[in-house]
mmCIF file of C-alpha atoms in Angstrom:
data_model
loop_
_atom_site.group_PDB
_atom_site.id
_atom_site.type_symbol
_atom_site.label_atom_id
_atom_site.label_comp_id
_atom_site.label_asym_id
_atom_site.label_seq_id
_atom_site.Cartn_x
_atom_site.Cartn_y
_atom_site.Cartn_z
ATOM 1 C CA MET V 12 -134.661 49.474 -64.592
ATOM 2 C CA LYS V 13 -133.515 46.765 -62.182
ATOM 3 C CA ILE V 14 -130.031 45.627 -62.097
ATOM 4 C CA ASN V 15 -129.519 41.800 -61.597
ATOM 5 C CA LEU V 16 -126.859 41.470 -58.786
ATOM 6 C CA LYS V 17 -127.029 37.681 -58.655
ATOM 7 C CA ALA V 18 -124.067 36.134 -60.552
ATOM 8 C CA ASP V 19 -124.044 32.334 -61.830
ATOM 9 C CA ARG V 20 -121.811 29.873 -60.740
ATOM 10 C CA GLN V 21 -119.579 30.372 -63.709
ATOM 11 C CA THR V 22 -119.193 34.112 -63.183
ATOM 12 C CA ILE V 23 -118.066 33.508 -59.555
ATOM 13 C CA VAL V 24 -115.449 30.922 -60.415
ATOM 14 C CA VAL V 25 -113.990 33.210 -63.356
ATOM 15 C CA GLY V 26 -114.075 36.390 -61.003
ATOM 16 C CA SER V 27 -112.440 34.465 -58.215
ATOM 17 C CA SER V 28 -109.791 33.046 -60.381
ATOM 18 C CA LEU V 29 -108.951 36.454 -61.970
ATOM 19 C CA GLY V 30 -108.941 37.991 -58.548
ATOM 20 C CA LEU V 31 -106.420 35.284 -57.329
ATOM 21 C CA VAL V 32 -104.379 35.613 -60.535
ATOM 22 C CA LEU V 33 -104.336 39.404 -59.734
ATOM 23 C CA LEU V 34 -103.280 39.069 -56.126
ATOM 24 C CA LEU V 35 -100.542 36.560 -57.299
ATOM 25 C CA VAL V 36 -99.286 39.046 -59.961
ATOM 26 C CA CYS V 37 -99.260 41.822 -57.198
ATOM 27 C CA TYR V 38 -97.412 39.561 -54.700
ATOM 28 C CA LEU V 39 -94.875 38.542 -57.478
ATOM 29 C CA THR V 40 -94.206 42.279 -58.439
ATOM 30 C CA LEU V 41 -93.638 43.243 -54.867
ATOM 31 C CA GLN V 42 -91.256 40.435 -54.286
ATOM 32 C CA MET V 43 -89.416 41.178 -57.363
ATOM 33 C CA TRP V 44 -89.351 44.878 -56.278
ATOM 34 C CA PHE V 45 -87.880 43.904 -52.744
ATOM 35 C CA LEU V 46 -85.466 41.637 -54.355
ATOM 36 C CA ARG V 47 -84.180 44.496 -56.764
ATOM 37 C CA GLN V 48 -83.743 46.726 -53.702
ATOM 38 C CA ASP V 49 -81.601 43.973 -51.812
ATOM 39 C CA PHE V 50 -79.694 43.637 -55.070
ATOM 40 C CA ALA V 51 -79.099 47.498 -55.105
ATOM 41 C CA ASP V 52 -78.317 47.838 -51.409
ATOM 42 C CA GLN V 53 -75.632 44.854 -51.842
ATOM 43 C CA ILE V 54 -74.195 46.693 -55.026
ATOM 44 C CA GLU V 55 -73.818 49.858 -53.178
ATOM 45 C CA ALA V 56 -71.995 47.934 -50.303
ATOM 46 C CA ILE V 57 -69.761 46.255 -52.725
ATOM 47 C CA GLN V 58 -68.862 49.182 -54.872
ATOM 48 C CA PRO V 59 -66.291 50.730 -52.278
ATOM 49 C CA ARG V 60 -64.559 47.432 -52.073
ATOM 50 C CA THR V 61 -64.523 46.872 -55.663
ATOM 51 C CA ALA V 62 -62.970 50.246 -56.179
ATOM 52 C CA ARG V 63 -60.419 49.475 -53.802
ATOM 53 C CA LEU V 64 -59.412 46.076 -55.459
ATOM 54 C CA LEU V 65 -59.401 47.930 -58.665
ATOM 55 C CA GLY V 66 -57.021 50.559 -57.273
ATOM 56 C CA ILE V 67 -54.823 47.869 -55.853
ATOM 57 C CA LEU V 68 -54.676 46.177 -59.226
ATOM 58 C CA ASP V 69 -53.997 49.362 -60.995
ATOM 59 C CA SER V 70 -51.060 50.313 -58.769
ATOM 60 C CA ILE V 71 -49.633 46.635 -58.462
ATOM 61 C CA ASP V 72 -46.504 47.832 -60.256
ATOM 62 C CA GLN V 73 -46.031 50.614 -57.505
ATOM 63 C CA LEU V 74 -46.787 48.289 -54.746
ATOM 64 C CA ASP V 75 -44.063 45.633 -55.997
ATOM 65 C CA LEU V 76 -41.500 48.577 -56.226
ATOM 66 C CA ALA V 77 -42.429 49.733 -52.801
ATOM 67 C CA SER V 78 -42.235 46.274 -51.402
ATOM 68 C CA ASP V 79 -38.953 45.654 -53.176
ATOM 69 C CA THR V 80 -37.641 48.980 -51.709
ATOM 70 C CA ALA V 81 -38.969 48.079 -48.216
ATOM 71 C CA GLN V 82 -37.107 44.632 -48.376
ATOM 72 C CA ASN V 83 -33.949 46.227 -49.468
ATOM 73 C CA THR V 84 -34.161 48.799 -46.785
ATOM 74 C CA LEU V 85 -34.876 46.232 -44.204
ATOM 75 C CA GLY V 86 -32.038 44.037 -45.447
ATOM 76 C CA GLU V 87 -29.593 46.994 -44.977
ATOM 77 C CA LEU V 88 -31.125 47.550 -41.265
ATOM 78 C CA VAL V 89 -31.130 44.152 -39.751
ATOM 79 C CA TYR V 90 -29.233 40.867 -40.452
ATOM 80 C CA SER V 91 -31.118 38.596 -42.843
ATOM 81 C CA VAL V 92 -32.929 35.407 -42.173
ATOM 82 C CA ASP V 93 -30.370 33.585 -44.379
ATOM 83 C CA GLN V 94 -27.692 34.446 -41.771
ATOM 84 C CA ASP V 95 -27.386 32.002 -38.947
ATOM 85 C CA SER V 96 -27.682 33.850 -35.480
ATOM 86 C CA ALA V 97 -24.505 32.900 -34.101
ATOM 87 C CA LYS V 98 -22.710 33.934 -37.394
ATOM 88 C CA ALA V 99 -24.482 37.118 -37.461
ATOM 89 C CA ALA V 100 -23.518 37.850 -33.772
ATOM 90 C CA SER V 101 -20.008 36.846 -34.496
ATOM 91 C CA TYR V 102 -19.814 39.237 -37.517
ATOM 92 C CA MET V 103 -21.384 42.001 -35.499
ATOM 93 C CA GLN V 104 -18.582 41.546 -32.745
ATOM 94 C CA GLN V 105 -15.900 41.661 -35.312
ATOM 95 C CA GLN V 106 -17.198 44.829 -37.014
ATOM 96 C CA VAL V 107 -17.749 46.646 -33.785
ATOM 97 C CA ARG V 108 -14.376 45.847 -32.599
ATOM 98 C CA GLU V 109 -12.873 46.967 -35.825
ATOM 99 C CA LEU V 110 -14.758 50.037 -35.522
ATOM 100 C CA LEU V 111 -13.831 50.987 -32.182
ATOM 101 C CA THR V 112 -10.152 50.236 -32.696
ATOM 102 C CA SER V 113 -10.050 52.429 -35.942
ATOM 103 C CA ALA V 114 -11.690 55.032 -33.758
ATOM 104 C CA GLY V 115 -8.791 55.114 -31.340
ATOM 105 C CA LEU V 116 -10.105 52.778 -28.546
ATOM 106 C CA THR V 117 -8.267 49.924 -27.166
ATOM 107 C CA VAL V 118 -10.834 46.812 -26.947
ATOM 108 C CA SER V 119 -10.066 45.221 -23.695
ATOM 109 C CA GLY V 120 -12.788 42.592 -23.740
ATOM 110 C CA SER V 121 -16.025 41.590 -25.690
ATOM 111 C CA GLN V 122 -18.722 38.919 -25.123
ATOM 112 C CA ILE V 123 -21.607 37.843 -27.196
ATOM 113 C CA LEU V 124 -24.705 37.702 -25.024
ATOM 114 C CA PRO V 125 -27.493 35.113 -25.425
ATOM 115 C CA ARG V 126 -30.050 35.984 -28.140
ATOM 116 C CA ARG V 127 -33.378 37.001 -27.320
ATOM 117 C CA GLU V 128 -36.494 36.748 -29.324
ATOM 118 C CA VAL V 129 -38.492 40.120 -29.959
ATOM 119 C CA SER V 130 -41.599 40.321 -32.165
ATOM 120 C CA GLY V 131 -40.356 39.121 -35.622
ATOM 121 C CA PHE V 132 -36.529 39.567 -34.733
ATOM 122 C CA ASP V 133 -33.845 37.875 -32.962
ATOM 123 C CA ARG V 134 -31.887 40.296 -30.717
ATOM 124 C CA LEU V 135 -28.160 39.853 -30.872
ATOM 125 C CA SER V 136 -26.481 41.530 -27.856
ATOM 126 C CA LEU V 137 -22.838 42.354 -27.207
ATOM 127 C CA ASP V 138 -21.074 43.574 -24.145
ATOM 128 C CA ILE V 139 -17.565 45.134 -25.011
ATOM 129 C CA THR V 140 -15.094 47.218 -22.832
ATOM 130 C CA ALA V 141 -12.667 49.444 -24.086
ATOM 131 C CA GLU V 142 -10.271 52.234 -23.075
ATOM 132 C CA GLY V 143 -9.275 55.623 -24.627
ATOM 133 C CA ASP V 144 -9.702 59.376 -24.808
ATOM 134 C CA ILE V 145 -12.985 61.315 -25.342
ATOM 135 C CA ASP V 146 -12.081 62.028 -28.894
ATOM 136 C CA ALA V 147 -11.961 58.440 -29.640
ATOM 137 C CA LEU V 148 -15.299 57.826 -27.805
ATOM 138 C CA ASP V 149 -16.898 60.437 -29.858
ATOM 139 C CA GLU V 150 -15.651 59.022 -33.015
ATOM 140 C CA ALA V 151 -16.682 55.498 -32.031
ATOM 141 C CA LEU V 152 -20.423 56.662 -31.220
ATOM 142 C CA SER V 153 -20.426 58.468 -34.635
ATOM 143 C CA GLY V 154 -19.214 55.325 -36.395
ATOM 144 C CA LEU V 155 -21.805 53.063 -34.611
ATOM 145 C CA GLU V 156 -24.392 55.594 -35.578
ATOM 146 C CA VAL V 157 -23.707 54.989 -39.379
ATOM 147 C CA MET V 158 -23.120 51.132 -39.162
ATOM 148 C CA ARG V 159 -25.245 48.919 -41.216
ATOM 149 C CA PRO V 160 -26.725 46.571 -40.146
ATOM 150 C CA LEU V 161 -27.930 48.992 -37.578
ATOM 151 C CA VAL V 162 -26.159 48.583 -34.127
ATOM 152 C CA PHE V 163 -28.123 50.213 -31.185
ATOM 153 C CA VAL V 164 -26.580 51.337 -27.944
ATOM 154 C CA GLU V 165 -28.416 49.911 -25.180
ATOM 155 C CA SER V 166 -26.108 51.243 -22.342
ATOM 156 C CA LEU V 167 -23.055 53.004 -22.145
ATOM 157 C CA LYS V 168 -21.091 53.309 -18.971
ATOM 158 C CA VAL V 169 -18.090 55.695 -19.049
ATOM 159 C CA GLN V 170 -15.702 56.065 -16.018
ATOM 160 C CA PRO V 171 -12.453 58.210 -16.005
ATOM 161 C CA LYS V 172 -9.337 56.134 -15.843
ATOM 162 C CA ARG V 173 -6.961 57.151 -12.957
ATOM 163 C CA THR V 174 -3.452 57.951 -13.639
ATOM 164 C CA ARG V 175 -1.086 56.706 -10.915
ATOM 165 C CA SER V 176 1.650 58.673 -9.637
ATOM 166 C CA ARG V 177 4.720 57.473 -7.602
ATOM 167 C CA ARG V 178 7.465 59.036 -5.872
ATOM 168 C CA ARG V 179 11.031 58.386 -6.912
ATOM 169 C CA ARG V 180 13.520 57.397 -4.352
ATOM 170 C CA GLY V 181 15.305 60.261 -2.803
ATOM 171 C CA ARG V 182 12.992 62.988 -4.195
ATOM 172 C CA SER V 183 9.894 64.429 -2.365
ATOM 173 C CA PRO V 184 7.667 65.792 -5.326
ATOM 174 C CA PRO V 185 5.706 63.134 -6.947
ATOM 175 C CA GLU V 186 6.236 62.493 -10.503
ATOM 176 C CA VAL V 187 3.771 61.054 -12.783
ATOM 177 C CA ALA V 188 4.953 57.652 -13.797
ATOM 178 C CA ASP V 189 2.284 57.535 -16.975
ATOM 179 C CA VAL V 190 2.287 60.861 -18.910
ATOM 180 C CA SER V 191 -0.910 59.982 -20.317
ATOM 181 C CA ASP V 192 -3.894 62.190 -21.362
ATOM 182 C CA PRO V 193 -5.953 63.100 -18.478
ATOM 183 C CA ARG V 194 -9.106 62.713 -20.418
ATOM 184 C CA LYS V 195 -8.508 58.833 -20.748
ATOM 185 C CA LEU V 196 -11.670 56.936 -20.155
ATOM 186 C CA GLY V 197 -12.798 53.290 -19.357
ATOM 187 C CA VAL V 198 -15.981 52.562 -21.612
ATOM 188 C CA ARG V 199 -18.429 49.607 -21.251
ATOM 189 C CA PHE V 200 -20.839 49.312 -24.239
ATOM 190 C CA GLN V 201 -24.064 47.099 -24.348
ATOM 191 C CA LEU V 202 -24.986 47.039 -27.929
ATOM 192 C CA PHE V 203 -27.585 45.178 -30.071
ATOM 193 C CA SER V 204 -28.453 44.371 -33.545
ATOM 194 C CA LEU V 205 -31.451 42.715 -34.878
ATOM 195 C CA ARG V 206 -31.968 39.628 -37.124
ATOM 196 C CA LEU V 207 -35.090 38.560 -38.981
ATOM 197 C CA LYS V 208 -36.515 35.447 -37.483
ATOM 198 C CA ASP V 209 -36.861 32.377 -39.496
#
């Protein structure tokens, strides 16, 4: 039996058309599969971000509470933006002078120094000199530590105050004119506080 391998023109056209349709279907199937893989990769990349955002949305009340707590704490530690720099520095000077006086130091001078800008804050500085004994200095430093808004001690210079003696006429041994505590000190503070910038 002899097989006829010759095809007529219609068979070639139909066969070629079916072959092209089959190739087109294979191409589209592969493209759809690659597209699906791209979408799957993008979904995998987005899932952690989405989970973080959902976590933030779930804990928004806690975040608001933490933000309010942080703002209140910051408000206790630094001068607020609502307060003018000059007024804040003047208030700081007044508070420090009162603290030093109540601790037993005698304030002999104080000066508000020009403000400086540091990252996010205005730095309000104060130079103050005082006299007193070591116990008063210790109490003043303890008071500065708990003062709110915070007052930082940038530098502290302490020098003993000399007591003068003089001779009375006609007597040879010197007598102390000032019967003061030998622990008397002269103290110079350089202090600063922070104020939120506008």
